[in-house]
Short mmCIF file of C-alpha atoms in Angstrom, two decimals:
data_model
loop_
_atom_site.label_atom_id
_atom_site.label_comp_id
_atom_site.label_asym_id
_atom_site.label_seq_id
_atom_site.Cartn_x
_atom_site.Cartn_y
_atom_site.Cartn_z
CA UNK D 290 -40.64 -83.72 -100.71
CA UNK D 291 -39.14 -82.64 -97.45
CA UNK D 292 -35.97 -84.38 -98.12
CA UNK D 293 -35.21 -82.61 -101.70
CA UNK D 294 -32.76 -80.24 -100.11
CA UNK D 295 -30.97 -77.35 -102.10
CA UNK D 296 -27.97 -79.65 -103.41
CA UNK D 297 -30.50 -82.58 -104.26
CA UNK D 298 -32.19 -79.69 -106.89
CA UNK D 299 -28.81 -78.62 -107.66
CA UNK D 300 -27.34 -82.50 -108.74
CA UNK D 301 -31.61 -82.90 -110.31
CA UNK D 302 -30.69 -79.31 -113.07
CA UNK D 303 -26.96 -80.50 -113.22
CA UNK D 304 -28.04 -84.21 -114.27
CA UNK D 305 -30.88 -82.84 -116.63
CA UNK D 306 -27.92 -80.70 -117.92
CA UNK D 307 -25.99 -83.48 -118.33
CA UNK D 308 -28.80 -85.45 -120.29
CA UNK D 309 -28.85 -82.49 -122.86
CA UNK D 310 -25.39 -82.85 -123.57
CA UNK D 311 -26.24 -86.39 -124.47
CA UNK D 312 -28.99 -85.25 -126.74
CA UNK D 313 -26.83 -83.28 -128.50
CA UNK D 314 -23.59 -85.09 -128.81
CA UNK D 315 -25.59 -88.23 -129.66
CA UNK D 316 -28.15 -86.79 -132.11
CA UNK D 317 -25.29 -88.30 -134.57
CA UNK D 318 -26.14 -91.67 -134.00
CA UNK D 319 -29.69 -92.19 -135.27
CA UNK D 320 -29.20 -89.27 -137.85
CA UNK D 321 -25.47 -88.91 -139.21
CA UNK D 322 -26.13 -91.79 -141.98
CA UNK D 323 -29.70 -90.50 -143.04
CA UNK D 324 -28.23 -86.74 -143.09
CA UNK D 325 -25.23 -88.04 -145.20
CA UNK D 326 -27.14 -89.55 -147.64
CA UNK D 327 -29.66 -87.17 -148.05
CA UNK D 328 -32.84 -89.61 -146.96
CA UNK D 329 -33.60 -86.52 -144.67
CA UNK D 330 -32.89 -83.36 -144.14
CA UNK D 331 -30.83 -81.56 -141.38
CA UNK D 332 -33.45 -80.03 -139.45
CA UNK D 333 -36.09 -82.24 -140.37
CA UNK D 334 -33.36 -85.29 -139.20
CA UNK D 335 -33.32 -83.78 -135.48
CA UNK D 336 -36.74 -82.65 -135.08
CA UNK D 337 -37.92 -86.18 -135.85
CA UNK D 338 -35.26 -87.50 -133.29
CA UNK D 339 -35.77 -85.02 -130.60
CA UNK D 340 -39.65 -86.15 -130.66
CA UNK D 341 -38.80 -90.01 -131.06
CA UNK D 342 -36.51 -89.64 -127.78
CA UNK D 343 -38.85 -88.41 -125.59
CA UNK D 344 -41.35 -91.01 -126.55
CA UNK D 345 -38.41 -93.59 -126.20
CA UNK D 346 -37.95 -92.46 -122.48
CA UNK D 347 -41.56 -93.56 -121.24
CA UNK D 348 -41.26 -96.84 -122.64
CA UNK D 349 -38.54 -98.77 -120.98
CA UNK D 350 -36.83 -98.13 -116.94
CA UNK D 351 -34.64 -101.25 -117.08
CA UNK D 352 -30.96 -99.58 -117.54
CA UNK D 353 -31.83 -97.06 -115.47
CA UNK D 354 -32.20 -99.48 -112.74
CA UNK D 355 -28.80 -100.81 -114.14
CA UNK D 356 -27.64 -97.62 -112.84
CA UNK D 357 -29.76 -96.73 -110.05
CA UNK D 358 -28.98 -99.86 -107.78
CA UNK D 359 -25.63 -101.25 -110.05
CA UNK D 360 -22.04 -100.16 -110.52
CA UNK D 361 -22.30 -97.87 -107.27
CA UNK D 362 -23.48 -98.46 -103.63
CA UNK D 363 -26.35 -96.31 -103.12
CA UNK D 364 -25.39 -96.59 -99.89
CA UNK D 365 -22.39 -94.65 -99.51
CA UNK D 366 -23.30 -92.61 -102.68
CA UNK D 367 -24.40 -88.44 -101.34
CA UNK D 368 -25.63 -86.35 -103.89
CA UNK D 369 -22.51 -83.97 -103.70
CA UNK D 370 -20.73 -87.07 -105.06
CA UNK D 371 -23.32 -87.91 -108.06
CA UNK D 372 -22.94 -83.82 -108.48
CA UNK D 373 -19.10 -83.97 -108.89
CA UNK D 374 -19.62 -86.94 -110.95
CA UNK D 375 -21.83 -85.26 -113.45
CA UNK D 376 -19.51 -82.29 -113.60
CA UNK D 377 -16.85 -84.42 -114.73
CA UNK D 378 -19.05 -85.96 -117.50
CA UNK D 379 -20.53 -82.81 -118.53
CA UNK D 380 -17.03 -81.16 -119.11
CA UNK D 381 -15.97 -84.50 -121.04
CA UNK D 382 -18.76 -84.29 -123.36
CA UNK D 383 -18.09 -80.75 -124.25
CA UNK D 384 -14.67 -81.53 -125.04
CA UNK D 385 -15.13 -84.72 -127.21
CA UNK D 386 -17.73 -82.36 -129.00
CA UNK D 387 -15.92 -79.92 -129.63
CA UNK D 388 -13.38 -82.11 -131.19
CA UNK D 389 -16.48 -83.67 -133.27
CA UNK D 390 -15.70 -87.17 -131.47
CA UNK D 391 -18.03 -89.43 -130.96
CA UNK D 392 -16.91 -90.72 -127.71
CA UNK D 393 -19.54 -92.44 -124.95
CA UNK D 394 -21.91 -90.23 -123.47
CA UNK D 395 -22.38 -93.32 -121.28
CA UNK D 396 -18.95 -94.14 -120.92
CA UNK D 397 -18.36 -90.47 -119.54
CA UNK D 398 -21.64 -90.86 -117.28
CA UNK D 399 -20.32 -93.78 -115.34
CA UNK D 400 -16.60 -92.37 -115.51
CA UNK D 401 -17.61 -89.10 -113.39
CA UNK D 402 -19.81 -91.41 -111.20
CA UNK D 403 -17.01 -93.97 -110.45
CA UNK D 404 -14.05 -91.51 -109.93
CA UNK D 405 -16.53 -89.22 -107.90
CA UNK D 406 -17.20 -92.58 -105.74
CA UNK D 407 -14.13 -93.61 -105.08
CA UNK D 408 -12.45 -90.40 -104.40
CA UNK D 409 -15.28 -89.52 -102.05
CA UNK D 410 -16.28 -92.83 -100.40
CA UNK D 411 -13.14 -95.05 -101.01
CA UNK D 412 -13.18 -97.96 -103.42
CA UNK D 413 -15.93 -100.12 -101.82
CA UNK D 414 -18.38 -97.70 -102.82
CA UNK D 415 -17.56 -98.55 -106.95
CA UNK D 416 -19.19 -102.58 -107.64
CA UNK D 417 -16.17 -103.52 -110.13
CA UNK D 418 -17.73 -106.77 -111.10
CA UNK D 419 -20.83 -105.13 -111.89
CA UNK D 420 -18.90 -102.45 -113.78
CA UNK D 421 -17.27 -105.61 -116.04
CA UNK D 422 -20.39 -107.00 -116.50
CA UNK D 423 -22.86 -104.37 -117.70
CA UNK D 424 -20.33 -101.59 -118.76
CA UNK D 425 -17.35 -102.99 -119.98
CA UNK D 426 -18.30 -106.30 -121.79
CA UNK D 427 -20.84 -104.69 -123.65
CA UNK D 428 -18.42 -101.74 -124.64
CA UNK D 429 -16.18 -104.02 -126.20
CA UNK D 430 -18.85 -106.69 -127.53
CA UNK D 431 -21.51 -104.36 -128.51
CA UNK D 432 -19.69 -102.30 -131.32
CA UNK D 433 -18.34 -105.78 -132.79
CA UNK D 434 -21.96 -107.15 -132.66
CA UNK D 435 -23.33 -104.24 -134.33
CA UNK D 436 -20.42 -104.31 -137.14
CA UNK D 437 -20.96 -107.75 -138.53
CA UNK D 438 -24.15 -107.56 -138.32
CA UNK D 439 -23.79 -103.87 -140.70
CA UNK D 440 -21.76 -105.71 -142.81
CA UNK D 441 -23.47 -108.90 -143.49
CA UNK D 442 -26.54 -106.93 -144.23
CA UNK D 443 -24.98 -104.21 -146.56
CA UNK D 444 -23.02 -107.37 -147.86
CA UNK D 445 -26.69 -109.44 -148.81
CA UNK D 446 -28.29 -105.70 -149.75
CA UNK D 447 -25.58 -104.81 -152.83
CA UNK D 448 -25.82 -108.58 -153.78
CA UNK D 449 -29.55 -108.98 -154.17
CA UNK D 450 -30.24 -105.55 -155.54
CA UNK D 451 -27.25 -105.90 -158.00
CA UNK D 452 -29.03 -105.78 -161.26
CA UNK D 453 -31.48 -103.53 -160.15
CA UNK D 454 -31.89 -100.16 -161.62
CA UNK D 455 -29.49 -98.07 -159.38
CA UNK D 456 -31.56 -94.92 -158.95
CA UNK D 457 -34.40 -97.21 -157.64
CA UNK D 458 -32.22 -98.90 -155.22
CA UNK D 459 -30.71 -95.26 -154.01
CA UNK D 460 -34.52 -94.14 -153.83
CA UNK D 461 -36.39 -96.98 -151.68
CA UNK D 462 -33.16 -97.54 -149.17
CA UNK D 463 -33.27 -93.77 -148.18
CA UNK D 464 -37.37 -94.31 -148.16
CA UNK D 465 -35.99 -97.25 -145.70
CA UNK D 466 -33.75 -94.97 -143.90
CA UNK D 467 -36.15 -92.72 -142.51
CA UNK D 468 -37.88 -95.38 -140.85
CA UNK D 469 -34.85 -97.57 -139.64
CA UNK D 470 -32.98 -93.57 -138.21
CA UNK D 471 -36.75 -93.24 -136.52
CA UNK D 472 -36.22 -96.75 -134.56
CA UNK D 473 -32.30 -95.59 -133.70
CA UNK D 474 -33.45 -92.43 -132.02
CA UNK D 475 -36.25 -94.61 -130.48
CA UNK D 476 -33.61 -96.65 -129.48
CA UNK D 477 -31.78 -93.87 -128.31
CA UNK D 478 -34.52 -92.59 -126.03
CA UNK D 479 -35.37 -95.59 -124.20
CA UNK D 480 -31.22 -96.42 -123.67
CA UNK D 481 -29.82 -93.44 -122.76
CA UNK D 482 -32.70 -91.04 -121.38
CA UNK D 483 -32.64 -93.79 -118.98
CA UNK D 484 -29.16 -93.11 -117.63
CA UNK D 485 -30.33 -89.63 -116.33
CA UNK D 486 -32.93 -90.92 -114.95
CA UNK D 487 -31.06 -93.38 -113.26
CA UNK D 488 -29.15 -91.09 -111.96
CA UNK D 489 -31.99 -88.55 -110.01
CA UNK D 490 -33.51 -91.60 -109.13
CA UNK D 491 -30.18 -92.77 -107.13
CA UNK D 492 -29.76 -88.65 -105.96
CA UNK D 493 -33.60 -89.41 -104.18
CA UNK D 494 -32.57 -92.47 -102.93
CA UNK D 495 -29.04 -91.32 -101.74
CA UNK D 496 -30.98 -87.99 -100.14
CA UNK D 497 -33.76 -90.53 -98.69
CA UNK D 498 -36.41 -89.34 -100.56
CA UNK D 499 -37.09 -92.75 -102.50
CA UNK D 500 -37.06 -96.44 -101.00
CA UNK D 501 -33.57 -97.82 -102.12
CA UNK D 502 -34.39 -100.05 -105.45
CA UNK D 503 -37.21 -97.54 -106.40
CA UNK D 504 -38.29 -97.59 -109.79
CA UNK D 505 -38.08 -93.44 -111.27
CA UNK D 506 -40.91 -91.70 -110.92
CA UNK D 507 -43.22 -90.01 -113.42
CA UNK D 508 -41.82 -86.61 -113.34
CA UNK D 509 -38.25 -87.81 -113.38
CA UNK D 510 -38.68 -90.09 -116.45
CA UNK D 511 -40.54 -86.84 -118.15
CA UNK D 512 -37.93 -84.53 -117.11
CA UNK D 513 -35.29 -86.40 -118.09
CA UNK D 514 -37.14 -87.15 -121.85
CA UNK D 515 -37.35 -83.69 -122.46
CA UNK D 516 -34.06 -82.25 -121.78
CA UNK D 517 -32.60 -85.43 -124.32
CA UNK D 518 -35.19 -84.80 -126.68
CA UNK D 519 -34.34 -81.25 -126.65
CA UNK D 520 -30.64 -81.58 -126.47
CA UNK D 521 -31.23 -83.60 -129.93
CA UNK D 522 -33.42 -81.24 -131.48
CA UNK D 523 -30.19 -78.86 -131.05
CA UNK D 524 -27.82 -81.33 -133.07
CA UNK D 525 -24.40 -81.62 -132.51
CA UNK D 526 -23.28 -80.74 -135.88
CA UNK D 527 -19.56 -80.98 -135.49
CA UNK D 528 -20.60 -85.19 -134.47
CA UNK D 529 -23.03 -85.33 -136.83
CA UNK D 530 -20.30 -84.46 -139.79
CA UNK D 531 -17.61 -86.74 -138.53
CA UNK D 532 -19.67 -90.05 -138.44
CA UNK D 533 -21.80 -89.12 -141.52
CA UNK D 534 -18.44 -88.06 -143.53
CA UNK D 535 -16.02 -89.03 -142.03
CA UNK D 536 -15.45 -92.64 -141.10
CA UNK D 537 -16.65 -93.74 -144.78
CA UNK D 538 -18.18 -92.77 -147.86
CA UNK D 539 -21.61 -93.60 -146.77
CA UNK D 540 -25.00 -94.58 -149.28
CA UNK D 541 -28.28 -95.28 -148.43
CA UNK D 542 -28.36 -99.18 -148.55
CA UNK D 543 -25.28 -98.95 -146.26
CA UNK D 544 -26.96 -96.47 -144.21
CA UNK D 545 -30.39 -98.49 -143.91
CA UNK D 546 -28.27 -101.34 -143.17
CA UNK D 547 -26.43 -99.40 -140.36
CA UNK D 548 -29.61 -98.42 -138.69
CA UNK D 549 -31.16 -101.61 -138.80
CA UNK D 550 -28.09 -103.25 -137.29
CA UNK D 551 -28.02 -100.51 -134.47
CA UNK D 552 -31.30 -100.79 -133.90
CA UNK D 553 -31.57 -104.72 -133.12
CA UNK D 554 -28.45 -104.45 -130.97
CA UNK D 555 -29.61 -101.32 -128.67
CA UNK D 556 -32.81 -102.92 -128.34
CA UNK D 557 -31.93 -105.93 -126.96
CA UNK D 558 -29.41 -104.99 -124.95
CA UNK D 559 -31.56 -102.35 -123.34
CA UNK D 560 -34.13 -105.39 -122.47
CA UNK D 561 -31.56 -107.19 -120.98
CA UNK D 562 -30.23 -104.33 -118.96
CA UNK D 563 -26.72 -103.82 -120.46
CA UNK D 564 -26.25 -99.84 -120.01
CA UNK D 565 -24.24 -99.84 -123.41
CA UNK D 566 -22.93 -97.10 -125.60
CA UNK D 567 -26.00 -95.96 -128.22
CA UNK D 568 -22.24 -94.18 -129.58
CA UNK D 569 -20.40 -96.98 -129.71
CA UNK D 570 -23.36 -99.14 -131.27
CA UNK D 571 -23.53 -96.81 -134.25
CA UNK D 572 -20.17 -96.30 -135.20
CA UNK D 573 -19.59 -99.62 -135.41
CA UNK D 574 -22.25 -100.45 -137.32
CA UNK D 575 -21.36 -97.76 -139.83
CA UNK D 576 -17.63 -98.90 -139.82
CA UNK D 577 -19.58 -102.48 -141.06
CA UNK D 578 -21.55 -100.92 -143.36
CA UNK D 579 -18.12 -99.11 -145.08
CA UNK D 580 -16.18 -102.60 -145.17
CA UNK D 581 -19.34 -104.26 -146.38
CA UNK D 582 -19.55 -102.12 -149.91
CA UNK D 583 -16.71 -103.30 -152.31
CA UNK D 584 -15.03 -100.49 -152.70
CA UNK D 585 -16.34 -98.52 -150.06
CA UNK D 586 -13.00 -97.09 -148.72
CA UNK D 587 -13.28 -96.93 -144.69
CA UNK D 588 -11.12 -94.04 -142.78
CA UNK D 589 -9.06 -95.95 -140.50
CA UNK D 590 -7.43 -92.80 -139.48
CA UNK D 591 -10.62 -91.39 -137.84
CA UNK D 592 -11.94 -94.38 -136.33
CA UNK D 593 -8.49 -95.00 -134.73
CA UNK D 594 -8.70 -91.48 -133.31
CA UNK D 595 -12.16 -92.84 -132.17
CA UNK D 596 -11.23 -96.05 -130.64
CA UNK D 597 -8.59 -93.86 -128.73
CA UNK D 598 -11.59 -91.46 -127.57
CA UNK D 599 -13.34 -94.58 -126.21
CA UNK D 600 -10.66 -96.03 -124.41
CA UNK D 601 -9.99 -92.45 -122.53
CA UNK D 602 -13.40 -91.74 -122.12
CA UNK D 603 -14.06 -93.72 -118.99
CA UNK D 604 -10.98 -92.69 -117.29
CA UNK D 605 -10.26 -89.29 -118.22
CA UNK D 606 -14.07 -88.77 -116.39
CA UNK D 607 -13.40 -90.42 -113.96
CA UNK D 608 -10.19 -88.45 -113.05
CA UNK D 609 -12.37 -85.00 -113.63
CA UNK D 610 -14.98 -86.74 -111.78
CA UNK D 611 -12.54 -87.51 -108.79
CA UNK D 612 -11.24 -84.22 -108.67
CA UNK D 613 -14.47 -82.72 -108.26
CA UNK D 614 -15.54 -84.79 -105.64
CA UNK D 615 -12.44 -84.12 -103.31
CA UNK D 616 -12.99 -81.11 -103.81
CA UNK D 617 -16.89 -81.06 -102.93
CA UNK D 618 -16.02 -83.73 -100.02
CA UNK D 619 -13.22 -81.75 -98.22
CA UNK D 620 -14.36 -77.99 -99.12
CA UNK D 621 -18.12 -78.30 -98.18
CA UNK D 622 -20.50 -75.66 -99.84
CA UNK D 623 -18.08 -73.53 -100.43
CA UNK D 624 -16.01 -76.55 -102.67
CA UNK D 625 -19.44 -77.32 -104.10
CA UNK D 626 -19.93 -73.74 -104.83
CA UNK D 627 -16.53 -73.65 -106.67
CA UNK D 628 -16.33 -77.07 -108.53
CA UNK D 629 -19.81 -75.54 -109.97
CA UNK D 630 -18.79 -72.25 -110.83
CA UNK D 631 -15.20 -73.74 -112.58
CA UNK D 632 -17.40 -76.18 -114.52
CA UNK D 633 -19.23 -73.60 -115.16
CA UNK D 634 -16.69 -71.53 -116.46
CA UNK D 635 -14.73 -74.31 -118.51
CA UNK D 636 -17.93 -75.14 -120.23
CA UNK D 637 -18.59 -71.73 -121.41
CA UNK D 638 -15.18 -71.70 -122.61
CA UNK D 639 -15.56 -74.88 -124.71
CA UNK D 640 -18.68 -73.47 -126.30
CA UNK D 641 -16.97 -70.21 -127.05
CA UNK D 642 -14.41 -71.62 -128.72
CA UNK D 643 -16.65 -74.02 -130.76
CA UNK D 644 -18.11 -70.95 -132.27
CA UNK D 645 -15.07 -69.87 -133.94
CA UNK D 646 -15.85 -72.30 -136.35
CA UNK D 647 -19.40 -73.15 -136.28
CA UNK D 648 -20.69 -76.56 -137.90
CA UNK D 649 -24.17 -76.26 -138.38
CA UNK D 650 -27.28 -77.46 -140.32
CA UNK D 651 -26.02 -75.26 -143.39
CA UNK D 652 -22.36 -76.94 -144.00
CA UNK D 653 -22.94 -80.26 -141.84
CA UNK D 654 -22.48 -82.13 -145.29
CA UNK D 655 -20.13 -80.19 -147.07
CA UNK D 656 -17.42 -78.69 -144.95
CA UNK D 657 -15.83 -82.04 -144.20
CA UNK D 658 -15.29 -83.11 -148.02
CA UNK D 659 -13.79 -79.33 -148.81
CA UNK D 660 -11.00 -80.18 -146.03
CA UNK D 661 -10.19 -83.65 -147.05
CA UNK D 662 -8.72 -82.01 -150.04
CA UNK D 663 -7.09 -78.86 -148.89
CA UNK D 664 -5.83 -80.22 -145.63
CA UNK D 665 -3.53 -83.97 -144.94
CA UNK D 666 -5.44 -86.82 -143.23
CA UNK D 667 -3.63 -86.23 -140.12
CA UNK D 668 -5.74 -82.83 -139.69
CA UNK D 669 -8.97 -84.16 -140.77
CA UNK D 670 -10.68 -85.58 -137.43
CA UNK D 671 -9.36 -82.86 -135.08
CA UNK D 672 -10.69 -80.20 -137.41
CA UNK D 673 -14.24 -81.85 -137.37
CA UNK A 214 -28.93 -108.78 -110.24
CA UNK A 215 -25.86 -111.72 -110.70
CA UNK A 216 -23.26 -111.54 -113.14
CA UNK A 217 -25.57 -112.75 -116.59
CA UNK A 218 -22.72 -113.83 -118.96
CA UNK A 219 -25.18 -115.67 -121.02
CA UNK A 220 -26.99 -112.76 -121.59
CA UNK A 221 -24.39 -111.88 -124.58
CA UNK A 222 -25.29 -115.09 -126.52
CA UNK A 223 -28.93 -114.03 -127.04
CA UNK A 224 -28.07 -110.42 -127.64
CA UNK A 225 -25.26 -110.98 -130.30
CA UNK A 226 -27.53 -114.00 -131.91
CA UNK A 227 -31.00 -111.85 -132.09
CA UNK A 228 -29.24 -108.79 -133.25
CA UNK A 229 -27.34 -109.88 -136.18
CA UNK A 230 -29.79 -111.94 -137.10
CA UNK A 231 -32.80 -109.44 -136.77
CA UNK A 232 -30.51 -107.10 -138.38
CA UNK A 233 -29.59 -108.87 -141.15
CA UNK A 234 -33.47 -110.43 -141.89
CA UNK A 235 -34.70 -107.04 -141.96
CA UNK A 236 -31.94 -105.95 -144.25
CA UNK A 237 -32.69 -108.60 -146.43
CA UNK A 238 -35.86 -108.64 -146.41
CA UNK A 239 -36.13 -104.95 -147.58
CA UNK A 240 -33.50 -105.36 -150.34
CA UNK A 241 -35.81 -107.84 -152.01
CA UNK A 242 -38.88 -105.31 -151.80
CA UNK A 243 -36.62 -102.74 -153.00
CA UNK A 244 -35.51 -104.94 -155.90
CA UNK A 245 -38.54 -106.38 -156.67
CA UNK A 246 -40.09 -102.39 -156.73
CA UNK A 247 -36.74 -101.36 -158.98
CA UNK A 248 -37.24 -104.03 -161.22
CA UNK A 249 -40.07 -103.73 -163.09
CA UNK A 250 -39.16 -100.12 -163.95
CA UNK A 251 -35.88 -101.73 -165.79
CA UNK A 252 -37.94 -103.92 -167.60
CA UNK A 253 -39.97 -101.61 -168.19
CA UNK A 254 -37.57 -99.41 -170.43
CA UNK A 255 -35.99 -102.50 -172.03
CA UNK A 256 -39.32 -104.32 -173.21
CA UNK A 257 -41.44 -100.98 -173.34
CA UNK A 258 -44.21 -103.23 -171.41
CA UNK A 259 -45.68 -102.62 -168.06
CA UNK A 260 -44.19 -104.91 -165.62
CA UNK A 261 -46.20 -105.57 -162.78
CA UNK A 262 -44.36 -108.90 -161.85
CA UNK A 263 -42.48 -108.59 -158.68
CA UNK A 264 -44.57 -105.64 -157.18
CA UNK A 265 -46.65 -108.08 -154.95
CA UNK A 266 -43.77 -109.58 -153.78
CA UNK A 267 -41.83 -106.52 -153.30
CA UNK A 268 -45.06 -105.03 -151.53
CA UNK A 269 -44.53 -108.32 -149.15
CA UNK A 270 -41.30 -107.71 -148.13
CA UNK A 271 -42.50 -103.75 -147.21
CA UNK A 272 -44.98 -104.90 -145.25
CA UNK A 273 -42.69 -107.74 -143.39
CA UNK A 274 -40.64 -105.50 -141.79
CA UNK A 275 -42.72 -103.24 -140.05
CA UNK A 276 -44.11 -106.19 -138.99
CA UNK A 277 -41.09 -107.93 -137.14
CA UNK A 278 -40.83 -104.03 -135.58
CA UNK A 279 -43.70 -104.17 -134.05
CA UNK A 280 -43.04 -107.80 -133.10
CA UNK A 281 -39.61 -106.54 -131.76
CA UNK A 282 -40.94 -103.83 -129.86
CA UNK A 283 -43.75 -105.80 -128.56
CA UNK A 284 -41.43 -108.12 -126.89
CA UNK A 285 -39.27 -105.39 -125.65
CA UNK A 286 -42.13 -103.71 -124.24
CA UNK A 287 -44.79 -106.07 -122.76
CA UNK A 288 -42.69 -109.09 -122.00
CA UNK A 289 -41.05 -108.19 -118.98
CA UNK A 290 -36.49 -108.34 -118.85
CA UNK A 291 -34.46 -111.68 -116.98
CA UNK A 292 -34.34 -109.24 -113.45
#
């Protein structure tokens, strides 16, 4: 342990920070459908996927090696880069929160990593074709894959419960849901816990405390479980109301459907090693679901603002990212000491502001319908 | 680890189709469940046809979970 130095713990709390964000801004992904549709309730919805990430976290390591000993050269990596990196994803996810969109906790991840690489090391240190392969292909394929499959299934769902008593149907798909939202924030767990811990684990190798292509170690993969886990548990209400309201006029065979499809696709992908966006997954799956119910209208308003959101995402960390890190390369401690203290700062002032108008457990389901009449479309996503 | 661009194939082929056998598959349990309480009120009979089935189809799909998670977790990933 001689080599964990004071920035090494610093970068360890700032990642684990970073993986709470995640919790929270993705608890929307497993839950928003089941929450919509009333298969579960709020707080019921996150405690379930709070516990279901952690347990997801011990059972798979193969994205976070993705990450570990992939789209950066853990050779020219120091941990005051990974630190600046993280900074800039933190700050990103705060702000797509606060705006309730559903952007790539991933996508803002590798962003901060990748700006913070190549503003500190030059752009050798960032593996492009690597970056193609398992970040950029699967952001585009993934949602797409996820989609038709939605649809399809919703499609075949309606048909062959048509003459069906409808309360029945309603009943046993939201008994469905709870499983199928379960086996997202499974999902969940084992995808995306693993990019924090992907992340220490390439801090201890960049500080030379592991072997470079270590696998994480116990407490790292526990660490990193809990602050998701917890992170969920907290909910990220403003998210949650935006994909469970706001894309589409969600029910529960669409939303079983949904899950299922978002399950399947996270799943193997994560086996494979494609670090893709759990985010990204499940909004296109519920966009599928919406076109896949006749007369199901779908909110192409929001999930253009969304598709926007993704595109950005990657960048716009990477360019907070790469601030941070010339900063933290050319000042030393004392530009460490500042980029933390700003980030700091401008993340207390996101949350601040968030509580002006609070979306919580309480008004998660309703808020979003009262504004859809009293204020035009145009307002709708940037008020949730 | 090389570029794997045939890696997409078998990820886009298992997960609509997983996705949309599981879908399916629970649809019929749920209709075959829903069923017999329509028939019920029209005929004033007990309908007990289409339970089995429907209690089939519920037990199918935990079934290709733990299948799915089986493979995910004990048989080890291409690198």
């Amino acid at each position: 342990m001689d080599h964990i130095t004071f920035l090494v713990a610093v970068v360890i709390v700032t990642a684990l920070a970073f993986d709470f964000t995640n919790g929270f801004h993705d608890t929307a992904n497993a839950m928003a459908t089941s929450i919509a549709t009333g298969a579960l309730a709020p707080r019921a919805a996150v405690l379930i996927s709070g516990v279901l990430n952690v347990i997801g976290a011990f059972l798979s390591t193969e994205v976070a090696r993705t990450i570990s000993g992939g789209i950066v050269s853990d050779t020219l990596v120091t941990p005051g880069m990974i630190f600046a990196g993280l900074v800039g994803a933190i700050l990103w996810n705060l702000l797509t929160w606060f705006l309730g969109l559903p952007s790539s906790s991933s996508h803002a991840l590798f962003g901060g990593l990748i700006g913070a690489v190549w503003a500190g090391a030059g752009s050798h240190g960032v593996h492009f074709a690597k970056v193609v392969e398992k970040v950029l292909v699967p952001a585009v394929a993934s949602p797409l894959v996820a989609g038709v499959a939605a649809l399809l299934a919703t499609c075949l769902a309606y048909r062959l419960t048509a003459r069906a008593r409808e309360e029945a149907v309603t009943k046993g798909f939201r008994i469905g849901q709870i499983a199928s939202a379960s086996l997202v924030s499974l999902a969940h767990g084992t995808n995306d816990a693993q990019k924090t811990m992907g992340v220490i684990t390439l801090t201890l190798i960049s500080a030379g405390a592991l072997g470079h292509d270590a696998d994480p170690p116990l407490w790292v993969i526990a660490s990193a479980g809990l602050a998701i886990g917890l992170g969920t548990y907290l909910g990220g209400w403003r998210i949650i109301r935006t994909m469970g309201k706001g894309l589409t006029e969600i029910r529960s065979p669409q939303g079983f459907a949904a899950e299922t499809a978002s399950t399947t696709v996270i799943l193997t992908s994560a086996h494979l090693g494609f670090a893709l966006s759990t985010t990204q997954v499940a909004s296109g799956s519920i966009l599928g679901a919406g076109l896949g119910r006749r007369l199901a209208e779908v909110r192409w308003g929001v999930a253009g603002r969304m598709a926007v959101a993704w595109l950005i995402t990657l960048p716009a960390a990477a360019l907070l990212g790469g601030l941070a890190a010339a900063v933290v390369q050319n000042g030393g401690d004392l530009g460490t000491a500042a980029v933390a203290l700003v980030g700091a700062a401008l993340a207390a002032g996101i949350v601040l502001l968030a509580r002006r108008n609070p979306v919580h457990a309480h008004n998660v389901n309703d808020a979003h319908e009262v504004r859809l009449r009293t204020e035009p479309p145009a307002k709708v996503g940037t008020a949730a | 680890m090389q570029a794997d661009w045939t890696a997409l194939g078998p990820v886009t082929a298992a997960g609509v189709g997983v996705a949309v056998a599981v879908g399916v598959v629970f649809a019929l349990g749920v209709h075959g469940h829903a069923r017999p309480e329509g028939v019920r009120e029209h005929r004033g009979g007990p309908g007990a046809r289409g339970l089995g089935p429907a209690a089939l189809c519920f037990l199918a799909c935990p079934a290709v979970v733990a299948y799915g998670t089986y493979l995910d977790l004990f048989v080890p990933g291409p690198h």
